[in-house]
PDB file of C-alpha atoms in Angstrom:
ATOM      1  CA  UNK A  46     122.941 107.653  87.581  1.00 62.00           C
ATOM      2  CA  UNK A  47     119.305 107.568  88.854  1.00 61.00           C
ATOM      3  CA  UNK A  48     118.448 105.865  92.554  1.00 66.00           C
ATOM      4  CA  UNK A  49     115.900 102.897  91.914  1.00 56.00           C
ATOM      5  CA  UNK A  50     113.414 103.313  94.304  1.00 53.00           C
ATOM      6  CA  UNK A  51     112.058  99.737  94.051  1.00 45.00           C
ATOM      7  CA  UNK A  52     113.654  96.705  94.601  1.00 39.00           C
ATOM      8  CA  UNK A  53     117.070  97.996  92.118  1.00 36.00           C
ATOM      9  CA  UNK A  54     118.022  95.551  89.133  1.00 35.00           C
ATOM     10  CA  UNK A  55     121.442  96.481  88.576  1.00 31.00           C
ATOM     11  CA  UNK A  56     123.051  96.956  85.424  1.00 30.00           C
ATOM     12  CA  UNK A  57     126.411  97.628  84.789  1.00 23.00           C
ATOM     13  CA  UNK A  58     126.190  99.742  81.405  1.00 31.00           C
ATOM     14  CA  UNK A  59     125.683 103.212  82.828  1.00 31.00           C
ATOM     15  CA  UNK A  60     123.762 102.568  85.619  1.00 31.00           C
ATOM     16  CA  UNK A  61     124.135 101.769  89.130  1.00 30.00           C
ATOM     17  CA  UNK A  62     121.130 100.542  91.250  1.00 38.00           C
ATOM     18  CA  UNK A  63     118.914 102.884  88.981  1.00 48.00           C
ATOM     19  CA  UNK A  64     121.408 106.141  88.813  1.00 46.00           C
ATOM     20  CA  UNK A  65     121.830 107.628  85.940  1.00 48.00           C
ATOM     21  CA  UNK A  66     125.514 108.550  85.229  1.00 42.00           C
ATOM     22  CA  UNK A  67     125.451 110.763  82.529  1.00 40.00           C
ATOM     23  CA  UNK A  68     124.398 111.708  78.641  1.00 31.00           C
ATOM     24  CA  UNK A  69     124.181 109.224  75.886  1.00 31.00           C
ATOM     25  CA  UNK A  70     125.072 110.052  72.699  1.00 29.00           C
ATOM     26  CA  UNK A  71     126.930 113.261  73.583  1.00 26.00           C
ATOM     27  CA  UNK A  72     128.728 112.892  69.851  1.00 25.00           C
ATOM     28  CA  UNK A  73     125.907 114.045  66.977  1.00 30.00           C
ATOM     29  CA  UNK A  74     126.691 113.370  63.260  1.00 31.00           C
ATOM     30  CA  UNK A  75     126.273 117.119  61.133  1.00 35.00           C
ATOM     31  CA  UNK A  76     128.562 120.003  60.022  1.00 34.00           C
ATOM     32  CA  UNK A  77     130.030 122.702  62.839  1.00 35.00           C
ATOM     33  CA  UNK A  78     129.584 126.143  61.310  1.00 36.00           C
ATOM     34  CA  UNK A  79     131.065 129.121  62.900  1.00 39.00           C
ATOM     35  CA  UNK A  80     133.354 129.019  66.076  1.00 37.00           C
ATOM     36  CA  UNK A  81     130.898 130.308  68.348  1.00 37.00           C
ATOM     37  CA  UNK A  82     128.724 127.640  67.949  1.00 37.00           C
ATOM     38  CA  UNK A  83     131.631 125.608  68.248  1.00 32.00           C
ATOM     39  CA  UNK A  84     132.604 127.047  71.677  1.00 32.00           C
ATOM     40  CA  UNK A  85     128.788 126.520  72.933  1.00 33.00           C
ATOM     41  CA  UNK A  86     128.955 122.910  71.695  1.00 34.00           C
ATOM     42  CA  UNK A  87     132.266 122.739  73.910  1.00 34.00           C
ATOM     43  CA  UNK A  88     130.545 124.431  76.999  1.00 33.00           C
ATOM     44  CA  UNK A  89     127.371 122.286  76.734  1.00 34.00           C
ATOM     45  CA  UNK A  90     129.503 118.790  76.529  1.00 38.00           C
ATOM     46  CA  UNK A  91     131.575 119.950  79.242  1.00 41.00           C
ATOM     47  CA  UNK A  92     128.779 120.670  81.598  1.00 46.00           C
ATOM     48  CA  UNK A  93     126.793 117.239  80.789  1.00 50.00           C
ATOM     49  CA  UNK A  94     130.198 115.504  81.488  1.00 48.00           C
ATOM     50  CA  UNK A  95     131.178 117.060  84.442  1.00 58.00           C
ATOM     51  CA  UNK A  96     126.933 116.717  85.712  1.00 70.00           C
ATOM     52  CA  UNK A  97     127.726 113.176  85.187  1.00 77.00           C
ATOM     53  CA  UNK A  98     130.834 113.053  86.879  1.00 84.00           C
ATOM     54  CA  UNK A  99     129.040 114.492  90.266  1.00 84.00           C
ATOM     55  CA  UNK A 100     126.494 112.167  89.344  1.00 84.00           C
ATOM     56  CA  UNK A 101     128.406 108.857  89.744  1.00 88.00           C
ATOM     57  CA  UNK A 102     130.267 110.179  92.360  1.00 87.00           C
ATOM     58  CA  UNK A 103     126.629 111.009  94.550  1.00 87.00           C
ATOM     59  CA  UNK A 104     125.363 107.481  93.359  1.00 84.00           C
ATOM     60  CA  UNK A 105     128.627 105.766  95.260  1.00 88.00           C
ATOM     61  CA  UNK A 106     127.837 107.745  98.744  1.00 88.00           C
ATOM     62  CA  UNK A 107     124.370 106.946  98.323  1.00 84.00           C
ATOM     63  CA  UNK A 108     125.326 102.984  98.159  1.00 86.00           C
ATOM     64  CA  UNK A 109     127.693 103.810 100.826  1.00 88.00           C
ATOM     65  CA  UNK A 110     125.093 105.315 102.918  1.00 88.00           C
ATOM     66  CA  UNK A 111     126.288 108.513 103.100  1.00 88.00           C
ATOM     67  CA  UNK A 112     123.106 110.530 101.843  1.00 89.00           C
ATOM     68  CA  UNK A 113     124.115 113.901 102.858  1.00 89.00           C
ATOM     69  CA  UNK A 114     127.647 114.051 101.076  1.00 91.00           C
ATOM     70  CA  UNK A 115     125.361 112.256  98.124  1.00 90.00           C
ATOM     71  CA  UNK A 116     122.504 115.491  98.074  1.00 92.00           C
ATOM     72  CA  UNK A 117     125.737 118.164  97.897  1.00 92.00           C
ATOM     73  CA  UNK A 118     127.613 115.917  94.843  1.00 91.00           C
ATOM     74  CA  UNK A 119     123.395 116.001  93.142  1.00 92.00           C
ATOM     75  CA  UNK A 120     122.693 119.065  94.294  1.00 93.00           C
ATOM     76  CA  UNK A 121     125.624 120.955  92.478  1.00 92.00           C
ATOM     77  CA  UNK A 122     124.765 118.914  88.973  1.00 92.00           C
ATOM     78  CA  UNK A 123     121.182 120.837  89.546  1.00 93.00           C
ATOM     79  CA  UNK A 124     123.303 124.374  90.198  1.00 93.00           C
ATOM     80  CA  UNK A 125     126.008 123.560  87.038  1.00 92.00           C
ATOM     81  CA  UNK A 126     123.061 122.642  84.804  1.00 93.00           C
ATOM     82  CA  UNK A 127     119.681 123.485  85.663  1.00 94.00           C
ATOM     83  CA  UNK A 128     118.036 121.442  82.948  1.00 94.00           C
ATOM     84  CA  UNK A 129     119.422 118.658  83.807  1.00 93.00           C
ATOM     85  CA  UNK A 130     116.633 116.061  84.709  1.00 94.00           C
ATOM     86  CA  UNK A 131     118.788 113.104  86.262  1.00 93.00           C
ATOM     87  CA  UNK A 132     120.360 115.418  88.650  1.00 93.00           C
ATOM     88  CA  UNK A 133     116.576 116.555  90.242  1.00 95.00           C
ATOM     89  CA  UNK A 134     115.731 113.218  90.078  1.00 95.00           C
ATOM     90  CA  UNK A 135     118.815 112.050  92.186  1.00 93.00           C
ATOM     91  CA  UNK A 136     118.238 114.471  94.545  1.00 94.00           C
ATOM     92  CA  UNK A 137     114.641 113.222  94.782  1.00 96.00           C
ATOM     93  CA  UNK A 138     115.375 110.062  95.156  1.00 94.00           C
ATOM     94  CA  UNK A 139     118.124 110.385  98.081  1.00 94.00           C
ATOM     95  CA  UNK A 140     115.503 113.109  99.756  1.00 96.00           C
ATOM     96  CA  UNK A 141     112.625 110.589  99.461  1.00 96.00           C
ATOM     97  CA  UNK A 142     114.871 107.813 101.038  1.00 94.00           C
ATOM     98  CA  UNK A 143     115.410 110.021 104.051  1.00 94.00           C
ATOM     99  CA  UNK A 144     112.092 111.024 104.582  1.00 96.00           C
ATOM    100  CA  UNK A 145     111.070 107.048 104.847  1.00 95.00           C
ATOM    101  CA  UNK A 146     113.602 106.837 106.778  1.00 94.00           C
ATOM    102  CA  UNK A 147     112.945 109.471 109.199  1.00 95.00           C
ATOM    103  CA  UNK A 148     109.389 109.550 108.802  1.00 96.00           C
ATOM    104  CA  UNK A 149     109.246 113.491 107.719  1.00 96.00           C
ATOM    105  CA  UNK A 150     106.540 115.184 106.151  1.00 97.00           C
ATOM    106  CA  UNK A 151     108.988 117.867 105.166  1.00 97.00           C
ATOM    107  CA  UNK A 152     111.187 115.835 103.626  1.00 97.00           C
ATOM    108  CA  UNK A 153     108.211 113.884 101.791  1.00 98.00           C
ATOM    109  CA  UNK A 154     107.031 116.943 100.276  1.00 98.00           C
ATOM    110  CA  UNK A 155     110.988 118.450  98.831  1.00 97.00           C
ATOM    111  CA  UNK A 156     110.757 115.240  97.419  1.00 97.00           C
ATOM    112  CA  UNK A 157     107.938 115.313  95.705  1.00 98.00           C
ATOM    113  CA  UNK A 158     108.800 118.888  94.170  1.00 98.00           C
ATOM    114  CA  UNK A 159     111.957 117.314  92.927  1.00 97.00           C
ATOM    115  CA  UNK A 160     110.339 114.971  91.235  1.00 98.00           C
ATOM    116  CA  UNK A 161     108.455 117.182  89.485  1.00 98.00           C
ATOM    117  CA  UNK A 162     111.176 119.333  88.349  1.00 97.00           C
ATOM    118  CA  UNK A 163     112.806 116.412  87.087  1.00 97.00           C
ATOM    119  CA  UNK A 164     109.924 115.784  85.272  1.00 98.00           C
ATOM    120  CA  UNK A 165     109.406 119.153  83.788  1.00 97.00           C
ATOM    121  CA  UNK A 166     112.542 118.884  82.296  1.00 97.00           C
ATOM    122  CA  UNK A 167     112.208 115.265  80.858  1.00 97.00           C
ATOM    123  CA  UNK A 168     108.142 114.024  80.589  1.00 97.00           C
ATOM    124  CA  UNK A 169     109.471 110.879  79.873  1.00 96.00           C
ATOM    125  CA  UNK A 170     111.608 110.245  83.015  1.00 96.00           C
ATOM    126  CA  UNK A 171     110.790 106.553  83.214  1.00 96.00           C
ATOM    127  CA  UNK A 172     112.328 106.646  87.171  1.00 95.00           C
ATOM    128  CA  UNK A 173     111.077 109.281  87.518  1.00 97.00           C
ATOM    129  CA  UNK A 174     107.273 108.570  86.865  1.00 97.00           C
ATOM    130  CA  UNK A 175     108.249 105.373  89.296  1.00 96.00           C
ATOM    131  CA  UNK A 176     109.606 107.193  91.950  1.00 96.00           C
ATOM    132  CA  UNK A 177     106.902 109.654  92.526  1.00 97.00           C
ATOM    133  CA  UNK A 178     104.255 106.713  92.047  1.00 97.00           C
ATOM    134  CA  UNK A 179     105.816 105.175  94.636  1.00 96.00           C
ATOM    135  CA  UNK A 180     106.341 108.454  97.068  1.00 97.00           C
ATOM    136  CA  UNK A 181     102.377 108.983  96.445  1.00 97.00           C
ATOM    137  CA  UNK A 182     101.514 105.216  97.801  1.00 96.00           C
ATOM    138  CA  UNK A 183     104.043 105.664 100.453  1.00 95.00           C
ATOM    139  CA  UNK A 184     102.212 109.231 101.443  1.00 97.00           C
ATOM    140  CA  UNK A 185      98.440 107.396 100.740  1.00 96.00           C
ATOM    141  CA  UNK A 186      97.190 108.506  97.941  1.00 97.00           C
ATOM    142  CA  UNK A 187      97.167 105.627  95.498  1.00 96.00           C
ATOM    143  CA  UNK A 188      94.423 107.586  93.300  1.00 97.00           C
ATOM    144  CA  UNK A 189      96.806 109.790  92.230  1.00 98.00           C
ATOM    145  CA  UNK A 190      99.895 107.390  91.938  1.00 97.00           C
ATOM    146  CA  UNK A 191      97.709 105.172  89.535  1.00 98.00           C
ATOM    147  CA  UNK A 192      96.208 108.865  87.489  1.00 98.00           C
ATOM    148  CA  UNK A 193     100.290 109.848  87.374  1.00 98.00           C
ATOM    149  CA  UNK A 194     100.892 106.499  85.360  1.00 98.00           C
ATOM    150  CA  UNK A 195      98.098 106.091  83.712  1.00 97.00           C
ATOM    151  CA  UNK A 196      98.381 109.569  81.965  1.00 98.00           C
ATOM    152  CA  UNK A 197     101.892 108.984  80.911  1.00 98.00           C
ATOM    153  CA  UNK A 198     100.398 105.647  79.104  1.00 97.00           C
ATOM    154  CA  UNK A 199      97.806 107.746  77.249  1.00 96.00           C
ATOM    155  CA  UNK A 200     100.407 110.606  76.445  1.00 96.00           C
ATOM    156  CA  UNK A 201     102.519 107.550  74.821  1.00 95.00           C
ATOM    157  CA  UNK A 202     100.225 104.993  73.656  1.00 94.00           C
ATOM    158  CA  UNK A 203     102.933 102.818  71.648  1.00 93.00           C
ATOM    159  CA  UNK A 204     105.547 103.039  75.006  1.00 95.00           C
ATOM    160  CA  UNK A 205     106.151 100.070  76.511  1.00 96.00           C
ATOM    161  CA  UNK A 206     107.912 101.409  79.951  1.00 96.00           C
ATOM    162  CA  UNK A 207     104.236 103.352  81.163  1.00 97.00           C
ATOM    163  CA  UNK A 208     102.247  99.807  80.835  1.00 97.00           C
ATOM    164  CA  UNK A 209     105.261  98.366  82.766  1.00 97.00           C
ATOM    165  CA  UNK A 210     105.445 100.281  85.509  1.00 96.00           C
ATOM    166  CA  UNK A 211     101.566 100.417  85.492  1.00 97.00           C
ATOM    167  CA  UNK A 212     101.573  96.572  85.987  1.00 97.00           C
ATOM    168  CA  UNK A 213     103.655  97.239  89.104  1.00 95.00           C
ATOM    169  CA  UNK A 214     101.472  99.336  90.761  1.00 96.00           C
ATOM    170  CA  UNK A 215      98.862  96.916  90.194  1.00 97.00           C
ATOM    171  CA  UNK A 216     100.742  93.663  91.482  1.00 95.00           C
ATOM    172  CA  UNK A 217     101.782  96.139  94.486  1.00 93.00           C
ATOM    173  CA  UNK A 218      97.643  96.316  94.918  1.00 94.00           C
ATOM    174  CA  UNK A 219      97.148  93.177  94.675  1.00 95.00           C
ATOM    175  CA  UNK A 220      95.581  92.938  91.399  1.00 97.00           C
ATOM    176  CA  UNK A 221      98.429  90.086  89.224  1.00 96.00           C
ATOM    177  CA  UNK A 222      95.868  89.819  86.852  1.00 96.00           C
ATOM    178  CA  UNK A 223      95.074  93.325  85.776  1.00 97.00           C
ATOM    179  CA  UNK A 224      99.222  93.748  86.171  1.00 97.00           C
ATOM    180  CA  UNK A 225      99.378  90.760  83.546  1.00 97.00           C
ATOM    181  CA  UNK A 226      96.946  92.240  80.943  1.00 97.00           C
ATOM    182  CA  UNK A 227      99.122  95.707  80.951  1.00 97.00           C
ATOM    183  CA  UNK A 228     102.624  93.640  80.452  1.00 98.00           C
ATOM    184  CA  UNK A 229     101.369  91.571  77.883  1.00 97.00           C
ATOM    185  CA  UNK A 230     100.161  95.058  76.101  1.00 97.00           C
ATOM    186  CA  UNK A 231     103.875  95.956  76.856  1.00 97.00           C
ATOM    187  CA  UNK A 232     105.427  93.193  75.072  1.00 97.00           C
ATOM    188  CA  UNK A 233     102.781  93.880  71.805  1.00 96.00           C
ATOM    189  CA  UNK A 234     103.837  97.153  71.776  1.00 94.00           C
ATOM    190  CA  UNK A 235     107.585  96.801  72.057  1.00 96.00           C
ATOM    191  CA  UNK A 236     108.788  93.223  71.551  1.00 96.00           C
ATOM    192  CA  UNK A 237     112.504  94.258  71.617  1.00 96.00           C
ATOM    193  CA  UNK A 238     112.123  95.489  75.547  1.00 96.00           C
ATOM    194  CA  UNK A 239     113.797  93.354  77.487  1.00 96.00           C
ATOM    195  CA  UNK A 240     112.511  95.258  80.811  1.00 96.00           C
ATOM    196  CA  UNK A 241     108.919  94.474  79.588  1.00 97.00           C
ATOM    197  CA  UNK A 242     109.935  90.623  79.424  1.00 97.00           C
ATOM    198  CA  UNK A 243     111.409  90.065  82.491  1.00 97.00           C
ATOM    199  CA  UNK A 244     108.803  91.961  84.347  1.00 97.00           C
ATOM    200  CA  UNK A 245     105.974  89.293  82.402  1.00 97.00           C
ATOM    201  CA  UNK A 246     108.923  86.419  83.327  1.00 97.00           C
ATOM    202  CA  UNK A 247     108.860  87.558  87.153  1.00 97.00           C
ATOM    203  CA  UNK A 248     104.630  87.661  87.195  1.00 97.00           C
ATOM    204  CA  UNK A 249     104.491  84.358  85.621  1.00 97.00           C
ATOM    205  CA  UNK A 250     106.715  82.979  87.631  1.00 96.00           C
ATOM    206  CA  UNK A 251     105.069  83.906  90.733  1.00 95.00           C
ATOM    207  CA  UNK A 252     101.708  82.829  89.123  1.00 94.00           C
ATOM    208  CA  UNK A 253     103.029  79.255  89.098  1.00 94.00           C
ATOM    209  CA  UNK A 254     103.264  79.550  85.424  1.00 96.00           C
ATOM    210  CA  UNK A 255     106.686  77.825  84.940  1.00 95.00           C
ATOM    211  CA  UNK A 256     106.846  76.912  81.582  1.00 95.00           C
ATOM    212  CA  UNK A 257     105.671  79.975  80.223  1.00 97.00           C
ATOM    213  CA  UNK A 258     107.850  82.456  82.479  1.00 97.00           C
ATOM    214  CA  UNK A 259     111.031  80.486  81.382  1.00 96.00           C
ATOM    215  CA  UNK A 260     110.336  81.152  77.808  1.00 97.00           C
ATOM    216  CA  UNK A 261     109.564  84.803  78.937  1.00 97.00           C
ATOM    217  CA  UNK A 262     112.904  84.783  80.455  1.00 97.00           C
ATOM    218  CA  UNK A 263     115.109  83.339  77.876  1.00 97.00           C
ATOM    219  CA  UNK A 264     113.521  86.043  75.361  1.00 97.00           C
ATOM    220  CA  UNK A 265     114.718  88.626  77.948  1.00 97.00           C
ATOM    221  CA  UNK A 266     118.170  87.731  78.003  1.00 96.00           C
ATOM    222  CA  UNK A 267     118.284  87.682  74.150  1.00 96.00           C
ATOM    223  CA  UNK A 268     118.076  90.784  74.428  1.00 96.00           C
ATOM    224  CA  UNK A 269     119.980  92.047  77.206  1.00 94.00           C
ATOM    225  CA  UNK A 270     122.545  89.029  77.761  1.00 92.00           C
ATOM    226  CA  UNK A 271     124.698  91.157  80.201  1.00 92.00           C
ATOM    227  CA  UNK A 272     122.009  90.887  83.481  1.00 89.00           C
ATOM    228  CA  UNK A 273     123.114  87.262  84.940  1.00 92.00           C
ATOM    229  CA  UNK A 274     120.314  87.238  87.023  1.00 93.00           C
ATOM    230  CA  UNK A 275     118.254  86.431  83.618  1.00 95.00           C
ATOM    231  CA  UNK A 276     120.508  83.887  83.210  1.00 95.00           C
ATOM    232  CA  UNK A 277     120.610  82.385  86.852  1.00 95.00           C
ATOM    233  CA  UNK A 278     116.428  82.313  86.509  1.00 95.00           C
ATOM    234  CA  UNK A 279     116.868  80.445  83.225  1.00 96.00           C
ATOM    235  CA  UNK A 280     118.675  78.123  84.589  1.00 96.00           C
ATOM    236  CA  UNK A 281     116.887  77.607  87.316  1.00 96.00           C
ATOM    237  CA  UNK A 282     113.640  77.455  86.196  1.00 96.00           C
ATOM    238  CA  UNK A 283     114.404  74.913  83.135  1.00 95.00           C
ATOM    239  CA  UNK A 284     116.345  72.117  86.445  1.00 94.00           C
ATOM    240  CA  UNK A 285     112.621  72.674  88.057  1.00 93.00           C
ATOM    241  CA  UNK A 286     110.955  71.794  85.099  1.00 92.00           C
ATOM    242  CA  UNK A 287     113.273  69.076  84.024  1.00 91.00           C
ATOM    243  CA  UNK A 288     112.696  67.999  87.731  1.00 89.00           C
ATOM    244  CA  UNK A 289     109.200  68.028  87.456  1.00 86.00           C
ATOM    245  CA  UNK A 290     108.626  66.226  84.453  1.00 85.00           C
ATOM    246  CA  UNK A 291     111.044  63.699  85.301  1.00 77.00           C
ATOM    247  CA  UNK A 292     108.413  63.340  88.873  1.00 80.00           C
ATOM    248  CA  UNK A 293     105.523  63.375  86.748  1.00 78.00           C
ATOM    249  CA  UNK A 294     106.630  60.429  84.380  1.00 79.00           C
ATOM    250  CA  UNK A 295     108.131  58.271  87.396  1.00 73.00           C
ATOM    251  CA  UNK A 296     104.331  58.584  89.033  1.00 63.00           C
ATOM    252  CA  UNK A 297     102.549  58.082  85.347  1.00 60.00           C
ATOM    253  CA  UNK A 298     104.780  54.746  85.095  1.00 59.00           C
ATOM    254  CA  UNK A 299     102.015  51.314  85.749  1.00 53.00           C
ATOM    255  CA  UNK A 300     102.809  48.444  87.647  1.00 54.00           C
ATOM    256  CA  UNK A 301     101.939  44.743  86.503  1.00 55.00           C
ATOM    257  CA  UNK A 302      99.688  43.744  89.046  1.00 56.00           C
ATOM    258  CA  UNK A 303     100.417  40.060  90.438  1.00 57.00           C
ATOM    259  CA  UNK A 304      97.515  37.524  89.088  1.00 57.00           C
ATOM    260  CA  UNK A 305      95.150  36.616  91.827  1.00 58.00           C
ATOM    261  CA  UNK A 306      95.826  33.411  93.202  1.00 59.00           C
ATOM    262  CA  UNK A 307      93.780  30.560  91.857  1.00 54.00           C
ATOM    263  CA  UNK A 308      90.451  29.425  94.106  1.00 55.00           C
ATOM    264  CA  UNK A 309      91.812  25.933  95.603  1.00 52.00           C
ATOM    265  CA  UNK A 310      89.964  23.437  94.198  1.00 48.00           C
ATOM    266  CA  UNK A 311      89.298  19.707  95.382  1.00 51.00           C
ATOM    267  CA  UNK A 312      90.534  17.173  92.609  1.00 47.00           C
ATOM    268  CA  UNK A 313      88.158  13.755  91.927  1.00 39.00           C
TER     269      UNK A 313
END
């Protein structure tokens, strides 16, 4: 399981506010030949199994607040298996969260390394790239949190999670607009991410942009219908409408206006 370190969405298939549990797709289709490959097969499952093991158990202390009992469960995934990117990133995560915490340079800069390790095993690490953006805003230099992103978007220039979490760097700035431009390149590039939709949902939303954010929204939970917070926000956001088109035709409704009163006249 991998530690979230923004605001966490939780999801309940395989990860826990942004752990990472274990391997996916330990099983691979092909033909064993020869025993000793057989036994190495066997040793490499049962290391990635038991790294996710200590993993899920470290993600659990860390929601329960016990970070130091989580760093020994994250740091022995990094001893059993050395390669094993989730387990640096873990223990960056929990390290960063204490050095915010405790206001440590130390601590800042072990994290940091982590994060790097993690990456040097996985260049991909989508929490990764986010955590260590957000360590290098939280340590003041933006510069380089913005070059970090940015040159994982040119290294995958049809990737839709680099343009997302570049968009929330920028709408961290300040800059909605320039945030909006990279999610909408998200959504072109992968139209089957649900992350990429709910992110454009969540901008639009806060734009004022109702109509257009619920539609962003209900595409997101086609494709991920197990997140009921998709479904909460549809819900929500199609009573506000409902409620503000039934306001808008109640004003637009006219009035007869009463006849003006004829002049009083005197009769012959």
């Amino acid at each position: 399981m991998k530690l979230e370190m923004n605001p966490p969405n939780p999801q309940l298939n395989g990860q826990l506010e942004g752990f990472v549990t274990g391997p996916e797709g330990l099983i691979q289709k092909g033909v064993i030949a020869g025993v000793t490959v057989f036994l190495l097969l066997l040793t490499s499952a049962g290391c990635r199994f038991s790294a996710s093991g200590k993993n899920a158990l470290g993600a659990q202390l860390h929601q329960q607040g016990q970070y130091t009992a989580a760093l020994q469960q994250f740091q022995q995934v990094v001893a059993d298996d050395p390669t094993n990117p989730d387990g640096y990133y873990n223990l960056a995560a929990t390290t960063h969260r204490l050095a915010k915490q405790r206001s440590d340079e130390a601590l800042f800069n072990n994290a940091e390394a982590l994060y790097n390790q993690c990456l040097d095993h996985d260049a991909n690490h989508v929490e990764c790239h986010r955590g260590l953006a957000v360590l290098l805003m939280d340590t003041g230099r933006p510069d380089r949190a913005f070059a970090l992103v940015k040159n994982w978007a040119s290294s995958n220039p049809t990737a839709a999670e680099p343009r997302i979490e570049l968009a929330r760097l920028y709408e961290e700035v300040g800059q909605p607009e320039t945030a909006l431009k990279y999610l909408e390149d998200a959504v072109q590039q992968d139209a089957n991410n649900s992350r990429a939709w709910l992110a454009l949902a969540r901008l639009r939303e806060s734009s004022g942009d109702l109509p257009q954010a619920l539609q962003n929204y209900q595409r997101a939970l086609a494709l991920n219908n197990t997140q009921p917070m998709i479904a909460e926000r549809v819900a929500a956001l199609s009573r506000e409408i409902n409620s503000n088109l039934d306001a808008a035709r109640s004003g637009a409704q006219t009035q007869i206006a009463r006849p003006l009163p004829y002049p009083s006249t005197n009769r012959y």
